[in-house]
């Protein structure tokens, strides 16, 4: 793994667990085992590193995961839409492999810290949501063209509903531990599919 990636992954773990204010650049340097110069060569400040962490591990990761699902034309629209509903469970599973987390809240903490401290990040996160809803709209259009989805579906509302639902179930599972998120997402998808299928 490159030095830059070691720094990013270490910073991600530390920011995710402790939040922006709970981590100093010196803490990150110590945890990486690199020299101060080695870290500063890649990132000039804690702010720069934090923004890159959010961009890489939250915004880009989420967007790329949705793209991967939507553009997998080997699967039918129903399967791809159902897979998109499983993204929160997938993200929690991936995060648990990186570091032990007691809740699913790390993504929200990072996003809210980013929005609160860096106004430009609010737009970056909004752009991510816009791109993701656009991808879902494209999938719904494909479903309509393939006669899998009713042609009178309000695509904009449906895409916003799906993105909001995925965030909501992630937040709910953060606040109410012990929920079987995969089981709930499957049930919710089935209800949605019954309302939009041909």
PDB file of C-alpha atoms in Angstrom:
ATOM      1  CA  UNK A   1       0.000   0.000   0.000  1.00  0.00           C
ATOM      2  CA  UNK A   2       1.339   3.462  -0.878  1.00  0.00           C
ATOM      3  CA  UNK A   3       2.232   5.961   1.855  1.00  0.00           C
ATOM      4  CA  UNK A   4      -0.638   8.191   0.753  1.00  0.00           C
ATOM      5  CA  UNK A   5      -3.139   5.342   1.111  1.00  0.00           C
ATOM      6  CA  UNK A   6      -1.737   4.364   4.510  1.00  0.00           C
ATOM      7  CA  UNK A   7      -2.250   7.948   5.681  1.00  0.00           C
ATOM      8  CA  UNK A   8      -5.770   8.137   4.229  1.00  0.00           C
ATOM      9  CA  UNK A   9      -6.891   4.819   5.703  1.00  0.00           C
ATOM     10  CA  UNK A  10      -5.392   5.616   9.116  1.00  0.00           C
ATOM     11  CA  UNK A  11      -7.005   9.056   9.128  1.00  0.00           C
ATOM     12  CA  UNK A  12     -10.343   7.561   8.059  1.00  0.00           C
ATOM     13  CA  UNK A  13     -10.315   5.099  10.944  1.00  0.00           C
ATOM     14  CA  UNK A  14      -9.344   7.783  13.447  1.00  0.00           C
ATOM     15  CA  UNK A  15     -11.813  10.426  12.214  1.00  0.00           C
ATOM     16  CA  UNK A  16     -14.598   7.837  11.992  1.00  0.00           C
ATOM     17  CA  UNK A  17     -14.104   6.775  15.606  1.00  0.00           C
ATOM     18  CA  UNK A  18     -13.198  10.130  17.191  1.00  0.00           C
ATOM     19  CA  UNK A  19     -14.643  12.788  14.861  1.00  0.00           C
ATOM     20  CA  UNK A  20     -12.786  15.734  13.372  1.00  0.00           C
ATOM     21  CA  UNK A  21     -12.215  17.497  16.701  1.00  0.00           C
ATOM     22  CA  UNK A  22     -11.047  14.330  18.462  1.00  0.00           C
ATOM     23  CA  UNK A  23      -8.035  13.789  16.209  1.00  0.00           C
ATOM     24  CA  UNK A  24      -4.912  15.872  15.668  1.00  0.00           C
ATOM     25  CA  UNK A  25      -2.535  15.596  12.754  1.00  0.00           C
ATOM     26  CA  UNK A  26       0.147  14.523  15.256  1.00  0.00           C
ATOM     27  CA  UNK A  27      -2.128  11.646  16.372  1.00  0.00           C
ATOM     28  CA  UNK A  28      -2.421  10.517  12.752  1.00  0.00           C
ATOM     29  CA  UNK A  29       1.335  10.839  12.152  1.00  0.00           C
ATOM     30  CA  UNK A  30       2.042   8.748  15.258  1.00  0.00           C
ATOM     31  CA  UNK A  31      -0.507   6.080  14.275  1.00  0.00           C
ATOM     32  CA  UNK A  32       0.893   5.737  10.734  1.00  0.00           C
ATOM     33  CA  UNK A  33       4.442   5.298  12.001  1.00  0.00           C
ATOM     34  CA  UNK A  34       5.593   7.699   9.283  1.00  0.00           C
ATOM     35  CA  UNK A  35       7.668  10.812   9.737  1.00  0.00           C
ATOM     36  CA  UNK A  36       6.047  14.222   9.976  1.00  0.00           C
ATOM     37  CA  UNK A  37       7.693  15.118   6.664  1.00  0.00           C
ATOM     38  CA  UNK A  38       6.323  11.953   5.052  1.00  0.00           C
ATOM     39  CA  UNK A  39       2.769  12.904   6.007  1.00  0.00           C
ATOM     40  CA  UNK A  40       3.159  16.591   5.102  1.00  0.00           C
ATOM     41  CA  UNK A  41       4.521  15.584   1.704  1.00  0.00           C
ATOM     42  CA  UNK A  42       1.048  14.194   0.875  1.00  0.00           C
ATOM     43  CA  UNK A  43      -1.216  16.426   2.978  1.00  0.00           C
ATOM     44  CA  UNK A  44      -0.439  19.985   4.007  1.00  0.00           C
ATOM     45  CA  UNK A  45      -2.881  20.147   6.915  1.00  0.00           C
ATOM     46  CA  UNK A  46      -5.420  18.250   8.983  1.00  0.00           C
ATOM     47  CA  UNK A  47      -8.194  20.064   7.094  1.00  0.00           C
ATOM     48  CA  UNK A  48      -6.852  18.945   3.729  1.00  0.00           C
ATOM     49  CA  UNK A  49      -6.544  15.371   4.967  1.00  0.00           C
ATOM     50  CA  UNK A  50     -10.049  15.369   6.473  1.00  0.00           C
ATOM     51  CA  UNK A  51     -11.608  16.677   3.242  1.00  0.00           C
ATOM     52  CA  UNK A  52      -9.792  13.979   1.258  1.00  0.00           C
ATOM     53  CA  UNK A  53     -10.998  11.289   3.680  1.00  0.00           C
ATOM     54  CA  UNK A  54     -14.638  12.363   3.288  1.00  0.00           C
ATOM     55  CA  UNK A  55     -14.268  12.650  -0.485  1.00  0.00           C
ATOM     56  CA  UNK A  56     -12.612   9.226  -0.808  1.00  0.00           C
ATOM     57  CA  UNK A  57     -14.386   7.062   1.762  1.00  0.00           C
ATOM     58  CA  UNK A  58     -17.855   8.617   1.824  1.00  0.00           C
ATOM     59  CA  UNK A  59     -18.652  10.536  -1.357  1.00  0.00           C
ATOM     60  CA  UNK A  60     -16.648   8.619  -3.967  1.00  0.00           C
ATOM     61  CA  UNK A  61     -17.210   5.221  -2.373  1.00  0.00           C
ATOM     62  CA  UNK A  62     -20.985   5.655  -2.181  1.00  0.00           C
ATOM     63  CA  UNK A  63     -21.254   7.036  -5.719  1.00  0.00           C
ATOM     64  CA  UNK A  64     -19.059   4.304  -7.203  1.00  0.00           C
ATOM     65  CA  UNK A  65     -21.016   1.569  -5.410  1.00  0.00           C
ATOM     66  CA  UNK A  66     -24.297   2.862  -6.864  1.00  0.00           C
ATOM     67  CA  UNK A  67     -22.714   3.151 -10.333  1.00  0.00           C
ATOM     68  CA  UNK A  68     -21.405  -0.408 -10.097  1.00  0.00           C
ATOM     69  CA  UNK A  69     -24.892  -1.712  -9.302  1.00  0.00           C
ATOM     70  CA  UNK A  70     -26.837   0.398 -11.806  1.00  0.00           C
ATOM     71  CA  UNK A  71     -24.490  -0.193 -14.729  1.00  0.00           C
ATOM     72  CA  UNK A  72     -24.363  -3.975 -14.273  1.00  0.00           C
ATOM     73  CA  UNK A  73     -26.610  -4.700 -17.251  1.00  0.00           C
ATOM     74  CA  UNK A  74     -26.091  -8.452 -16.854  1.00  0.00           C
ATOM     75  CA  UNK A  75     -28.793  -8.235 -14.184  1.00  0.00           C
ATOM     76  CA  UNK A  76     -32.376  -7.126 -14.724  1.00  0.00           C
ATOM     77  CA  UNK A  77     -33.694  -3.813 -13.417  1.00  0.00           C
ATOM     78  CA  UNK A  78     -35.499  -5.385 -10.451  1.00  0.00           C
ATOM     79  CA  UNK A  79     -32.314  -7.083  -9.222  1.00  0.00           C
ATOM     80  CA  UNK A  80     -30.232  -3.932  -9.643  1.00  0.00           C
ATOM     81  CA  UNK A  81     -32.800  -1.818  -7.848  1.00  0.00           C
ATOM     82  CA  UNK A  82     -32.961  -4.380  -5.039  1.00  0.00           C
ATOM     83  CA  UNK A  83     -29.164  -4.392  -4.823  1.00  0.00           C
ATOM     84  CA  UNK A  84     -29.181  -0.610  -4.492  1.00  0.00           C
ATOM     85  CA  UNK A  85     -31.428  -1.017  -1.440  1.00  0.00           C
ATOM     86  CA  UNK A  86     -28.751  -3.224   0.130  1.00  0.00           C
ATOM     87  CA  UNK A  87     -26.044  -0.547   0.004  1.00  0.00           C
ATOM     88  CA  UNK A  88     -26.363   0.512   3.692  1.00  0.00           C
ATOM     89  CA  UNK A  89     -25.879  -3.093   4.846  1.00  0.00           C
ATOM     90  CA  UNK A  90     -22.923  -3.455   2.470  1.00  0.00           C
ATOM     91  CA  UNK A  91     -21.295  -0.240   3.742  1.00  0.00           C
ATOM     92  CA  UNK A  92     -21.688  -1.316   7.366  1.00  0.00           C
ATOM     93  CA  UNK A  93     -20.161  -4.693   6.548  1.00  0.00           C
ATOM     94  CA  UNK A  94     -17.201  -3.128   4.727  1.00  0.00           C
ATOM     95  CA  UNK A  95     -16.582  -0.638   7.535  1.00  0.00           C
ATOM     96  CA  UNK A  96     -16.628  -3.385  10.152  1.00  0.00           C
ATOM     97  CA  UNK A  97     -13.778  -5.080   8.265  1.00  0.00           C
ATOM     98  CA  UNK A  98     -11.700  -1.907   8.471  1.00  0.00           C
ATOM     99  CA  UNK A  99     -12.205  -1.157  12.130  1.00  0.00           C
ATOM    100  CA  UNK A 100     -14.397  -2.187  15.035  1.00  0.00           C
ATOM    101  CA  UNK A 101     -17.400   0.106  15.236  1.00  0.00           C
ATOM    102  CA  UNK A 102     -20.061   0.070  17.899  1.00  0.00           C
ATOM    103  CA  UNK A 103     -22.580   1.883  15.722  1.00  0.00           C
ATOM    104  CA  UNK A 104     -23.265   2.697  12.100  1.00  0.00           C
ATOM    105  CA  UNK A 105     -22.957   6.420  12.693  1.00  0.00           C
ATOM    106  CA  UNK A 106     -19.422   7.017  11.429  1.00  0.00           C
ATOM    107  CA  UNK A 107     -20.574   8.126   7.955  1.00  0.00           C
ATOM    108  CA  UNK A 108     -23.016  10.652   9.416  1.00  0.00           C
ATOM    109  CA  UNK A 109     -20.404  12.003  11.830  1.00  0.00           C
ATOM    110  CA  UNK A 110     -17.936  12.494   9.010  1.00  0.00           C
ATOM    111  CA  UNK A 111     -20.489  14.094   6.679  1.00  0.00           C
ATOM    112  CA  UNK A 112     -21.879  16.444   9.318  1.00  0.00           C
ATOM    113  CA  UNK A 113     -18.394  17.439  10.487  1.00  0.00           C
ATOM    114  CA  UNK A 114     -17.479  18.132   6.857  1.00  0.00           C
ATOM    115  CA  UNK A 115     -20.602  20.227   6.219  1.00  0.00           C
ATOM    116  CA  UNK A 116     -20.218  22.135   9.478  1.00  0.00           C
ATOM    117  CA  UNK A 117     -16.524  22.918   9.117  1.00  0.00           C
ATOM    118  CA  UNK A 118     -16.090  23.216   5.354  1.00  0.00           C
ATOM    119  CA  UNK A 119     -18.890  24.939   3.400  1.00  0.00           C
ATOM    120  CA  UNK A 120     -17.490  23.636   0.102  1.00  0.00           C
ATOM    121  CA  UNK A 121     -18.103  20.079   1.313  1.00  0.00           C
ATOM    122  CA  UNK A 122     -21.837  20.767   1.606  1.00  0.00           C
ATOM    123  CA  UNK A 123     -21.907  21.270  -2.162  1.00  0.00           C
ATOM    124  CA  UNK A 124     -19.740  18.193  -2.766  1.00  0.00           C
ATOM    125  CA  UNK A 125     -22.118  16.029  -0.725  1.00  0.00           C
ATOM    126  CA  UNK A 126     -25.150  17.604  -2.437  1.00  0.00           C
ATOM    127  CA  UNK A 127     -23.545  16.812  -5.808  1.00  0.00           C
ATOM    128  CA  UNK A 128     -23.100  13.204  -4.679  1.00  0.00           C
ATOM    129  CA  UNK A 129     -26.798  12.936  -3.814  1.00  0.00           C
ATOM    130  CA  UNK A 130     -27.747  14.520  -7.149  1.00  0.00           C
ATOM    131  CA  UNK A 131     -25.549  12.044  -9.033  1.00  0.00           C
ATOM    132  CA  UNK A 132     -26.943   9.066  -7.130  1.00  0.00           C
ATOM    133  CA  UNK A 133     -30.573  10.108  -7.679  1.00  0.00           C
ATOM    134  CA  UNK A 134     -29.724  10.595 -11.361  1.00  0.00           C
ATOM    135  CA  UNK A 135     -28.353   7.059 -11.557  1.00  0.00           C
ATOM    136  CA  UNK A 136     -31.528   5.684  -9.980  1.00  0.00           C
ATOM    137  CA  UNK A 137     -33.666   7.698 -12.404  1.00  0.00           C
ATOM    138  CA  UNK A 138     -31.692   6.194 -15.303  1.00  0.00           C
ATOM    139  CA  UNK A 139     -32.365   2.723 -13.903  1.00  0.00           C
ATOM    140  CA  UNK A 140     -36.089   3.457 -13.569  1.00  0.00           C
ATOM    141  CA  UNK A 141     -36.188   4.747 -17.166  1.00  0.00           C
ATOM    142  CA  UNK A 142     -34.565   1.503 -18.282  1.00  0.00           C
ATOM    143  CA  UNK A 143     -37.179  -0.426 -16.300  1.00  0.00           C
ATOM    144  CA  UNK A 144     -39.978   1.504 -17.985  1.00  0.00           C
ATOM    145  CA  UNK A 145     -38.487   0.898 -21.432  1.00  0.00           C
ATOM    146  CA  UNK A 146     -38.123  -2.830 -20.646  1.00  0.00           C
ATOM    147  CA  UNK A 147     -41.725  -2.981 -19.406  1.00  0.00           C
ATOM    148  CA  UNK A 148     -40.571  -3.972 -15.895  1.00  0.00           C
ATOM    149  CA  UNK A 149     -41.750  -0.715 -14.275  1.00  0.00           C
ATOM    150  CA  UNK A 150     -45.024   1.172 -14.798  1.00  0.00           C
ATOM    151  CA  UNK A 151     -44.708   4.089 -17.190  1.00  0.00           C
ATOM    152  CA  UNK A 152     -46.512   6.518 -14.860  1.00  0.00           C
ATOM    153  CA  UNK A 153     -43.956   6.298 -12.027  1.00  0.00           C
ATOM    154  CA  UNK A 154     -42.743   9.693 -10.790  1.00  0.00           C
ATOM    155  CA  UNK A 155     -39.052   8.996 -11.305  1.00  0.00           C
ATOM    156  CA  UNK A 156     -37.773  12.066  -9.453  1.00  0.00           C
ATOM    157  CA  UNK A 157     -39.858  11.373  -6.346  1.00  0.00           C
ATOM    158  CA  UNK A 158     -38.995   7.667  -6.402  1.00  0.00           C
ATOM    159  CA  UNK A 159     -35.244   8.340  -6.644  1.00  0.00           C
ATOM    160  CA  UNK A 160     -35.355  10.864  -3.781  1.00  0.00           C
ATOM    161  CA  UNK A 161     -37.464   8.432  -1.743  1.00  0.00           C
ATOM    162  CA  UNK A 162     -34.933   5.634  -2.255  1.00  0.00           C
ATOM    163  CA  UNK A 163     -31.898   7.751  -1.325  1.00  0.00           C
ATOM    164  CA  UNK A 164     -33.709   9.203   1.706  1.00  0.00           C
ATOM    165  CA  UNK A 165     -34.871   5.752   2.766  1.00  0.00           C
ATOM    166  CA  UNK A 166     -31.341   4.350   2.618  1.00  0.00           C
ATOM    167  CA  UNK A 167     -30.008   7.205   4.745  1.00  0.00           C
ATOM    168  CA  UNK A 168     -32.976   6.865   7.082  1.00  0.00           C
ATOM    169  CA  UNK A 169     -32.550   3.133   7.687  1.00  0.00           C
ATOM    170  CA  UNK A 170     -28.848   3.691   8.340  1.00  0.00           C
ATOM    171  CA  UNK A 171     -29.679   6.415  10.869  1.00  0.00           C
ATOM    172  CA  UNK A 172     -32.409   4.268  12.447  1.00  0.00           C
ATOM    173  CA  UNK A 173     -30.021   1.355  12.861  1.00  0.00           C
ATOM    174  CA  UNK A 174     -27.554   3.763  14.493  1.00  0.00           C
ATOM    175  CA  UNK A 175     -30.101   4.906  17.059  1.00  0.00           C
ATOM    176  CA  UNK A 176     -31.906   1.589  17.567  1.00  0.00           C
ATOM    177  CA  UNK A 177     -29.253  -1.131  17.875  1.00  0.00           C
ATOM    178  CA  UNK A 178     -30.048  -4.730  17.116  1.00  0.00           C
ATOM    179  CA  UNK A 179     -32.124  -4.123  14.010  1.00  0.00           C
ATOM    180  CA  UNK A 180     -31.547  -6.618  11.207  1.00  0.00           C
ATOM    181  CA  UNK A 181     -30.901  -4.010   8.537  1.00  0.00           C
ATOM    182  CA  UNK A 182     -30.673  -6.480   5.636  1.00  0.00           C
ATOM    183  CA  UNK A 183     -34.019  -8.075   6.507  1.00  0.00           C
ATOM    184  CA  UNK A 184     -35.726  -4.688   6.821  1.00  0.00           C
ATOM    185  CA  UNK A 185     -34.264  -3.425   3.535  1.00  0.00           C
ATOM    186  CA  UNK A 186     -35.517  -6.522   1.697  1.00  0.00           C
ATOM    187  CA  UNK A 187     -39.032  -6.013   3.069  1.00  0.00           C
ATOM    188  CA  UNK A 188     -39.010  -2.314   2.189  1.00  0.00           C
ATOM    189  CA  UNK A 189     -37.788  -3.071  -1.323  1.00  0.00           C
ATOM    190  CA  UNK A 190     -40.581  -5.631  -1.834  1.00  0.00           C
ATOM    191  CA  UNK A 191     -43.198  -3.035  -0.868  1.00  0.00           C
ATOM    192  CA  UNK A 192     -41.691  -0.490  -3.249  1.00  0.00           C
ATOM    193  CA  UNK A 193     -41.412  -3.020  -6.072  1.00  0.00           C
ATOM    194  CA  UNK A 194     -45.036  -4.074  -5.691  1.00  0.00           C
ATOM    195  CA  UNK A 195     -46.093  -0.452  -6.155  1.00  0.00           C
ATOM    196  CA  UNK A 196     -44.019   0.228  -9.296  1.00  0.00           C
ATOM    197  CA  UNK A 197     -43.827  -3.059 -11.178  1.00  0.00           C
ATOM    198  CA  UNK A 198     -45.865  -3.648 -14.325  1.00  0.00           C
TER     199      UNK A 198
END
